[in-house]
Coordinates of C-alpha atoms and ligand atoms in Angstrom, one line a residue:
X1 CA 61.7 65.4 87.2
X2 CA 62.1 66.5 83.6
X3 CA 58.8 67.2 81.7
X4 CA 58.5 64.9 78.7
X5 CA 57.8 66.8 75.4
X6 CA 56.3 64.4 72.8
X7 CA 56.8 65.1 69.3
X8 CA 55.1 63.7 66.1
X9 CA 56.6 63.9 62.6
X10 CA 54.1 64.1 59.6
X11 CA 56.1 63.4 56.2
X12 CA 59.1 61.1 56.0
X13 CA 60.6 62.6 52.8
X14 CA 64.2 64.0 52.4
X15 CA 63.6 66.7 55.3
X16 CA 61.6 64.4 57.4
X17 CA 64.5 61.9 57.4
X18 CA 66.8 64.5 58.6
X19 CA 64.6 65.6 61.4
X20 CA 64.1 61.9 62.4
X21 CA 67.9 61.5 62.5
X22 CA 68.5 64.5 64.7
X23 CA 65.6 63.7 66.9
X24 CA 66.5 60.0 67.5
X25 CA 70.3 60.3 67.3
X26 CA 70.6 63.5 69.5
X27 CA 67.8 63.1 72.0
X28 CA 69.9 63.6 74.9
X29 CA 72.0 66.5 73.6
X30 CA 69.0 68.3 72.4
X31 CA 67.3 68.2 75.8
X32 CA 70.4 68.6 77.9
X33 CA 70.2 71.5 80.3
X34 CA 66.9 72.6 79.1
X35 CA 64.5 71.2 81.7
X36 CA 62.6 68.9 79.2
X37 CA 63.0 65.5 77.7
X38 CA 62.2 65.6 74.0
X39 CA 60.9 62.4 72.4
X40 CA 60.0 61.6 68.9
X41 CA 57.1 59.2 69.6
X42 CA 55.4 58.8 66.1
X43 CA 56.2 59.3 62.5
X44 CA 53.5 59.2 59.8
X45 CA 54.1 58.9 56.1
X46 CA 51.8 57.4 53.3
X47 CA 54.8 55.0 52.6
X48 CA 56.4 53.3 55.5
X49 CA 57.9 50.4 53.9
X50 CA 60.5 52.0 51.5
X51 CA 63.8 51.8 53.2
X52 CA 65.0 55.3 54.2
X53 CA 68.8 54.4 55.2
X54 CA 67.9 55.2 58.8
X55 CA 66.9 52.8 61.7
X56 CA 63.4 53.7 62.9
X57 CA 61.6 51.7 65.6
X58 CA 58.8 50.0 63.8
X59 CA 56.3 50.8 66.5
X60 CA 56.6 54.4 66.0
X61 CA 55.6 54.4 62.3
X62 CA 52.1 54.8 61.0
X63 CA 50.3 55.7 57.7
X64 CA 47.6 57.4 59.6
X65 CA 48.6 61.3 60.4
X66 CA 45.7 61.5 62.8
X67 CA 47.4 59.0 65.1
X68 CA 49.7 62.1 65.7
X69 CA 47.2 65.0 65.3
X70 CA 44.7 63.3 67.7
X71 CA 47.2 62.1 70.2
X72 CA 46.7 64.0 73.4
X73 CA 50.1 63.3 74.5
X74 CA 51.8 64.9 71.6
X75 CA 52.3 68.6 72.1
X76 CA 54.4 69.4 68.9
X77 CA 53.5 68.3 65.5
X78 CA 56.2 68.7 62.7
X79 CA 54.5 68.9 59.3
X80 CA 56.8 68.1 56.3
X81 CA 54.6 66.8 53.7
X82 CA 54.3 70.3 51.7
X83 CA 51.7 71.2 49.5
X84 CA 48.3 72.8 50.4
X85 CA 46.2 69.8 51.2
X86 CA 46.0 67.7 53.4
X87 CA 48.7 69.7 55.1
X88 CA 46.4 72.8 55.8
X89 CA 43.6 70.4 57.3
X90 CA 46.2 68.5 59.4
X91 CA 47.7 71.9 60.7
X92 CA 44.4 73.4 61.5
X93 CA 43.2 70.4 63.5
X94 CA 46.4 70.1 65.4
X95 CA 46.4 73.8 66.3
X96 CA 42.6 73.6 67.3
X97 CA 43.5 70.6 69.6
X98 CA 46.0 72.9 71.4
X99 CA 49.2 71.6 69.6
X100 CA 52.0 73.7 68.5
X101 CA 53.0 73.1 64.9
X102 CA 56.4 73.5 63.1
X103 CA 56.4 73.4 59.4
X104 CA 58.6 74.0 56.4
X105 CA 55.6 74.5 54.1
X106 CA 56.2 77.7 52.1
X107 CA 53.4 77.2 49.6
X108 CA 50.9 76.7 52.4
X109 CA 52.2 79.7 54.5
X110 CA 52.3 82.0 51.5
X111 CA 48.7 81.4 50.6
X112 CA 47.1 80.7 54.1
X113 CA 49.7 82.0 56.7
X114 CA 47.5 84.7 58.1
X115 CA 44.6 82.2 58.6
X116 CA 46.9 79.6 60.3
X117 CA 48.6 82.1 62.5
X118 CA 45.3 83.4 63.6
X119 CA 44.1 80.0 64.6
X120 CA 47.4 79.4 66.4
X121 CA 46.8 82.6 68.3
X122 CA 43.1 81.8 69.4
X123 CA 44.1 78.3 70.5
X124 CA 47.3 79.8 72.6
X125 CA 49.7 77.6 70.6
X126 CA 52.7 78.2 68.3
X127 CA 53.0 78.0 64.5
X128 CA 56.9 78.3 63.7
X129 CA 58.2 78.1 60.3
X130 CA 61.9 78.8 60.3
X131 CA 62.6 76.0 57.9
X132 CA 60.3 77.6 55.2
X133 CA 62.9 80.2 54.2
X134 CA 66.8 79.7 53.5
X135 CA 66.8 76.3 55.2
X136 CA 70.0 76.4 57.6
X137 CA 70.1 80.2 57.8
X138 CA 67.9 81.2 60.7
X139 CA 66.7 84.3 58.9
X140 CA 63.2 84.5 60.6
X141 CA 64.9 84.4 64.1
X142 CA 67.4 87.0 62.9
X143 CA 64.6 89.5 61.8
X144 CA 62.2 88.8 64.6
X145 CA 64.9 88.9 67.4
X146 CA 68.3 90.2 66.4
X147 CA 66.9 93.0 64.2
X148 CA 63.7 93.6 66.2
X149 CA 64.7 97.4 66.8
X150 CA 64.8 97.9 63.1
X151 CA 62.5 99.0 60.2
X152 CA 63.6 96.8 57.4
X153 CA 64.1 99.1 54.3
X154 CA 65.6 96.7 51.7
X155 CA 66.0 93.0 51.2
X156 CA 67.9 91.0 48.6
X157 CA 67.6 87.4 48.8
X158 CA 69.0 84.3 47.0
X159 CA 66.3 82.2 48.3
X160 CA 66.3 79.2 46.0
X161 CA 69.2 76.7 46.2
X162 CA 68.2 74.7 43.1
X163 CA 68.1 77.7 40.7
X164 CA 71.4 79.0 42.3
X165 CA 73.0 75.6 41.8
X166 CA 71.8 75.4 38.2
X167 CA 73.2 79.0 37.5
X168 CA 76.5 78.2 39.2
X169 CA 77.1 74.9 37.3
X170 CA 76.1 76.8 34.0
X171 CA 78.7 79.6 34.7
X172 CA 81.5 77.5 36.1
X173 CA 81.3 74.1 34.4
X174 CA 79.5 74.9 31.3
X175 CA 76.9 72.4 32.1
X176 CA 73.7 72.6 30.3
X177 CA 70.5 73.6 32.2
X178 CA 69.2 70.2 32.1
X179 CA 72.3 68.5 33.3
X180 CA 72.6 70.9 36.3
X181 CA 68.9 70.4 37.2
X182 CA 69.3 66.7 37.3
X183 CA 72.2 66.9 39.7
X184 CA 70.2 69.3 41.9
X185 CA 67.3 66.9 41.9
X186 CA 69.7 64.0 42.8
X187 CA 71.3 66.1 45.7
X188 CA 67.6 66.7 47.2
X189 CA 67.6 70.5 46.6
X190 CA 64.7 70.6 44.2
X191 CA 61.0 70.6 45.0
X192 CA 59.1 67.4 44.0
X193 CA 57.9 69.5 41.1
X194 CA 61.0 71.4 40.1
X195 CA 59.2 73.9 37.8
X196 CA 58.2 75.6 41.2
X197 CA 62.2 76.3 41.6
X198 CA 62.8 77.1 37.9
X199 CA 59.8 79.5 37.5
X200 CA 60.8 81.5 40.5
X201 CA 57.6 80.6 42.4
X202 CA 59.4 78.9 45.3
X203 CA 61.4 82.0 45.9
X204 CA 58.3 84.2 45.6
X205 CA 56.6 82.1 48.2
X206 CA 59.5 82.7 50.6
X207 CA 59.7 86.3 49.8
X208 CA 56.0 86.5 50.8
X209 CA 56.9 85.0 54.1
X210 CA 59.9 87.4 54.6
X211 CA 57.7 90.3 53.7
X212 CA 55.2 89.2 56.4
X213 CA 57.9 88.8 59.0
X214 CA 60.3 91.6 58.0
X215 CA 58.1 94.4 56.6
X216 CA 54.8 93.6 58.4
X217 CA 52.9 93.3 55.1
X218 CA 50.8 90.4 53.9
X219 CA 51.3 90.1 50.1
X220 CA 49.8 87.2 48.4
X221 CA 52.3 85.4 46.3
X222 CA 50.1 86.3 43.2
X223 CA 51.0 90.1 43.6
X224 CA 54.7 89.4 43.6
X225 CA 56.2 89.8 40.1
X226 CA 57.7 86.5 39.3
X227 CA 60.1 85.5 36.4
X228 CA 62.2 82.3 36.4
X229 CA 65.5 81.3 34.9
X230 CA 64.1 79.3 32.1
X231 CA 65.2 81.9 29.5
X232 CA 68.8 82.3 30.8
X233 CA 71.4 80.9 28.4
X234 CA 75.2 80.3 28.8
X235 CA 75.7 83.0 26.4
X236 CA 74.1 85.7 28.6
X237 CA 76.1 84.4 31.6
X238 CA 79.1 84.8 29.5
X239 CA 78.3 88.2 28.3
X240 CA 77.3 89.3 31.7
X241 CA 80.8 88.1 33.1
X242 CA 82.5 90.1 30.3
X243 CA 80.6 93.1 31.4
X244 CA 81.6 92.6 35.1
X245 CA 78.4 91.0 36.3
X246 CA 76.9 87.7 37.4
X247 CA 73.5 86.4 37.0
X248 CA 71.3 85.4 40.0
X249 CA 67.7 84.7 40.6
X250 CA 67.1 87.4 43.3
X251 CA 63.9 88.1 45.5
X252 CA 63.8 91.8 45.9
X253 CA 61.7 93.9 48.5
X254 CA 62.3 97.7 48.9
X255 CA 60.2 100.0 51.2
X256 CA 59.2 103.1 49.4
X257 CA 57.0 105.8 51.0
X258 CA 53.5 104.3 50.5
X259 CA 54.6 101.4 48.3
X260 CA 56.6 98.2 48.6
X261 CA 58.6 96.7 45.9
X262 CA 58.2 92.9 45.7
X263 CA 59.7 91.0 42.9
X264 CA 61.5 87.9 42.0
X265 CA 63.5 87.6 38.6
X266 CA 66.8 86.9 37.4
X267 CA 69.2 90.0 37.6
X268 CA 72.6 91.0 36.6
X269 CA 74.5 91.9 39.9
X270 CA 78.2 93.4 39.9
X271 CA 80.9 90.6 40.2
X272 CA 82.7 90.9 43.3
X273 CA 79.8 91.6 45.6
X274 CA 78.8 89.3 48.3
X275 CA 75.7 88.1 46.6
X276 CA 77.5 87.5 43.4
X277 CA 79.9 85.2 45.0
X278 CA 77.1 83.0 46.4
X279 CA 77.4 79.7 44.8
X280 CA 75.8 76.3 44.4
X281 CA 72.9 75.6 46.7
X282 CA 73.9 78.3 49.2
X283 CA 71.4 81.0 49.9
X284 CA 72.0 84.5 51.0
X285 CA 70.0 87.4 52.3
X286 CA 71.3 91.0 52.4
X287 CA 69.0 93.0 54.7
X288 CA 69.1 96.8 55.2
X289 CA 67.6 97.9 58.7
X290 CA 67.2 101.6 59.5
X291 CA 69.3 101.2 62.8
X292 CA 71.7 98.5 61.9
X293 CA 72.4 99.4 58.2
X294 CA 73.3 96.5 55.7
X295 CA 74.0 93.0 56.9
X296 CA 74.5 89.9 54.9
X297 CA 73.5 86.3 56.0
X298 CA 74.7 83.2 54.2
X299 CA 74.4 79.4 54.4
X300 CA 72.9 76.2 52.9
X301 CA 69.5 77.0 51.6
X302 CA 68.4 73.5 50.7
X303 CA 68.9 69.8 51.5
X304 CA 68.2 67.4 54.2
X305 CA 70.2 68.2 57.2
X306 CA 70.3 72.3 56.7
X307 CA 66.5 72.2 56.7
X308 CA 66.1 69.7 59.5
X309 CA 68.4 71.9 61.6
X310 CA 66.0 74.8 61.2
X311 CA 63.0 72.5 62.1
X312 CA 64.8 71.4 65.2
X313 CA 65.5 75.1 66.3
X314 CA 61.8 75.7 66.3
X315 CA 61.0 72.5 68.0
X316 CA 63.4 73.3 71.0
X317 CA 62.3 76.8 71.2
X318 CA 58.6 75.8 71.6
X319 CA 59.5 73.2 74.0
X320 CA 61.6 75.8 75.9
X321 CA 58.5 78.2 76.2
X322 CA 56.4 75.4 77.5
X323 CA 58.9 74.6 80.2
X324 CA 59.4 78.5 81.1
X325 CA 55.6 78.7 81.3
X326 CA 55.5 81.6 79.0
X327 CA 51.8 82.9 78.1
X328 CA 51.1 80.8 75.0
X329 CA 48.7 83.6 74.0
X330 CA 51.5 86.1 73.4
X331 CA 51.4 87.7 69.9
X332 CA 53.3 85.6 67.4
X333 CA 53.5 88.1 64.7
X334 CA 52.8 92.0 64.7
X335 CA 49.8 93.3 62.9
X336 CA 50.1 94.3 59.2
X337 CA 50.8 97.7 57.8
X338 CA 47.7 98.0 55.8
X339 CA 48.9 101.4 54.2
X340 CA 51.8 99.6 52.1
X341 CA 50.7 98.7 48.7
X342 CA 52.7 96.8 46.2
X343 CA 54.3 99.1 43.6
X344 CA 53.0 97.8 40.2
X345 CA 55.7 96.2 38.2
X346 CA 55.1 98.6 35.2
X347 CA 56.3 101.4 37.6
X348 CA 59.5 99.8 38.7
X349 CA 62.7 101.3 37.5
X350 CA 65.9 99.4 36.8
X351 CA 68.9 99.4 34.3
X352 CA 68.5 96.6 31.7
X353 CA 70.8 94.1 29.9
X354 CA 69.4 93.6 26.4
X355 CA 70.6 91.0 23.9
X356 CA 69.4 91.7 20.6
X357 CA 69.7 89.0 17.7
X358 CA 69.8 91.0 14.5
X359 CA 71.0 91.0 10.9
X360 CA 74.5 92.4 10.5
X361 CA 73.9 95.5 8.2
X362 CA 74.4 99.2 8.4
X363 CA 71.7 101.0 10.2
X364 CA 70.5 98.4 12.6
X365 CA 72.0 99.7 15.8
X366 CA 70.8 103.2 14.8
X367 CA 67.2 101.8 14.4
X368 CA 67.5 100.0 17.8
X369 CA 68.8 103.3 19.5
X370 CA 66.0 105.3 18.1
X371 CA 63.4 103.0 19.3
X372 CA 65.0 103.0 22.8
X373 CA 65.3 106.9 22.7
X374 CA 61.6 107.2 21.8
X375 CA 60.8 105.7 25.2
X376 CA 63.4 107.8 26.9
X377 CA 65.6 104.8 27.6
X378 CA 69.4 105.9 27.7
X379 CA 72.2 103.6 26.7
X380 CA 75.1 102.9 29.0
X381 CA 77.1 100.7 26.7
X382 CA 77.0 98.7 23.6
X383 CA 78.9 95.5 22.5
X384 CA 78.5 93.9 19.2
X385 CA 79.7 90.3 19.2
X386 CA 81.2 88.2 16.5
X387 CA 79.4 87.0 13.4
X388 CA 77.2 83.8 13.8
X389 CA 75.9 81.3 11.5
X390 CA 72.9 82.3 9.5
X391 CA 74.1 85.8 9.3
X392 CA 72.5 87.2 12.5
X393 CA 74.7 88.7 15.2
X394 CA 74.2 89.5 18.9
X395 CA 74.2 93.0 20.1
X396 CA 74.4 93.5 23.8
X397 CA 73.1 96.9 25.2
X398 CA 73.3 97.9 28.8
X399 CA 71.0 100.9 29.8
X400 CA 70.6 103.4 32.5
X401 CA 67.6 103.2 34.8
X402 CA 64.2 103.2 33.0
X403 CA 60.5 102.2 33.9
X404 CA 59.5 98.8 33.0
X405 CA 56.6 100.4 31.2
X406 CA 58.9 102.0 28.9
X407 CA 61.2 99.1 28.4
X408 CA 58.3 96.8 27.5
X409 CA 57.1 99.2 24.9
X410 CA 60.5 99.8 23.4
X411 CA 61.3 95.9 23.2
X412 CA 57.9 95.2 21.6
X413 CA 58.4 97.8 18.8
X414 CA 62.2 96.6 18.4
X415 CA 61.0 92.8 18.3
X416 CA 58.8 94.0 15.3
X417 CA 61.8 95.2 13.2
X418 CA 62.4 92.9 10.3
X419 CA 66.0 92.9 11.1
X420 CA 65.5 91.5 14.4
X421 CA 65.6 87.6 14.1
X422 CA 64.7 86.4 17.6
X423 CA 62.9 87.8 20.5
X424 CA 65.2 90.0 22.5
X425 CA 66.7 88.8 25.8
X426 CA 65.9 91.2 28.7
X427 CA 67.5 90.9 32.0
X428 CA 67.0 93.6 34.8
X429 CA 70.2 94.9 36.5
X430 CA 70.5 95.6 40.3
X431 CA 73.3 97.5 41.6
X432 CA 73.3 95.6 44.9
Ligands
HSE501 N1 63.6 73.6 46.5 C1 64.0 74.6 47.3 C2 65.3 75.2 47.0 C3 64.3 73.9 48.7 O1 66.0 74.8 46.1 O2 65.7 76.2 47.5 C4 64.4 74.7 49.9 O3 63.3 75.4 50.3

C-alpha cells in the first residue's frame, strides 16, 4: 500500500492559494509513480472567511497554525506567511517535532537561516526553500545538484520581479514609476510592503541565500551593500539606451582571493546581453562555475503559480526521500568558508555613469573633469544634452573603472560646485 504523506499549509495568501490549487487539483498526478500519496490535510490562515476564488473543503481550514504544527500525522509543513515572527517560532517548533518544513520566507532565511538549518539537522528533518529565490527557476537545485562539481566564481542575478517589471515599463511604455508599481502590485508580484522590493532589500535577502548555497558563505543581509531603484528616472533609462546600455537592478557576487564582493544596486549593462533582455517580472541568474563556465537561467521570478511550482518541487523531494528511506540526518548544506570576507564597498571598482545637472557656461565641464582627475578617475565619454528650462543642462559622463571611495570623494566635491544645480546621479556600470 502507498504511504500517505500528509501536508499542512500555513498562509493562504497569493502563493498559498497557488500551492493549495496544485496540491488539491493535481493530487493524483503529483503522487503518481512515486510510492506515496500526497494529501493536503489542513490549511491555516488568520483569515479563512474571505473568498479566495478556489474551492477549499471547509473542514481543512483553521485559524490556528498549531493544529498543523502539533498534528503528529502531518509530516511536511509549508510556511508561506512571510516575515520573521511568528514564522520563525512556527518553523522551529515544527522542526523540533520532527516535521520537515518548506518555506519561501527569504526575510527569515537571510536572518536566521543558519539557526534553522542546524535545528533541522539536529532533528533529522529537512528545511527546503527553493521558492525563496527566483520563484519558478529552480536555482537552488541547479547550484546544489547540477553544478555541484563547481566552485562558483561569479553570480549576476535579476532577483526581484517587481523592480524588473517597473524598470521595463518605464523603458518601454514610458509609464511612471508609480503607475508601474501599482500594476506590479495588482499582478501579485510585490511584497506586502513594496519598499522591500524597491529598496533592493528583497534582492539582497535572496543574494544572501544564494551566497550560502553557492559560495558556502554566511553573509548577513546587513553586510550586503544595497541600493534600490528609487532614484532611477526615465531620463537615465533614455540616456543609458543612447549609450548602448539597459538599466537593471542586479545582485552581484564575485569570489576574489580572500574576499567576496556582495552587492545589490542598479547598474548599466550592455544592451544585447541576455541579462539586458530580461523583461517584466522575469528573473535571471548568470552563474560562472570553474568547471562549467558561464550559464544563464531564466524564468518567472514572482507571482502565484511560478512560486507555487517551486514550493511543490520541495514538497515532492522531501516526500520522496522519506519513501526511499534516506538517512534524514544527511547534511543539508555544506559548512561555511570562514576565510572569505565581504570586500568593503569602498574598495569595489566599477566604471560609472554620471548625470550632472549644471549651469550651461564656459569652464563647467573643465571643472568637473579636473575634480574627477584629482581622484584618478578617467573619463571614457561625455555627452552634453540640450538646454532645459531654468538654464541648467544635463551632462552625462561615462568613466573607466575606479574605486567607490574615489568616486564618492569626487562626486562630493563636484556637488559642492555652485554651477551644479542638483545632486549628481551616479549609476555603476557592469560589463556582464
Ligand atoms: N516581491 C518579490 C519579487 C516576489 O518581486 O521578486 C518574489 O520573491
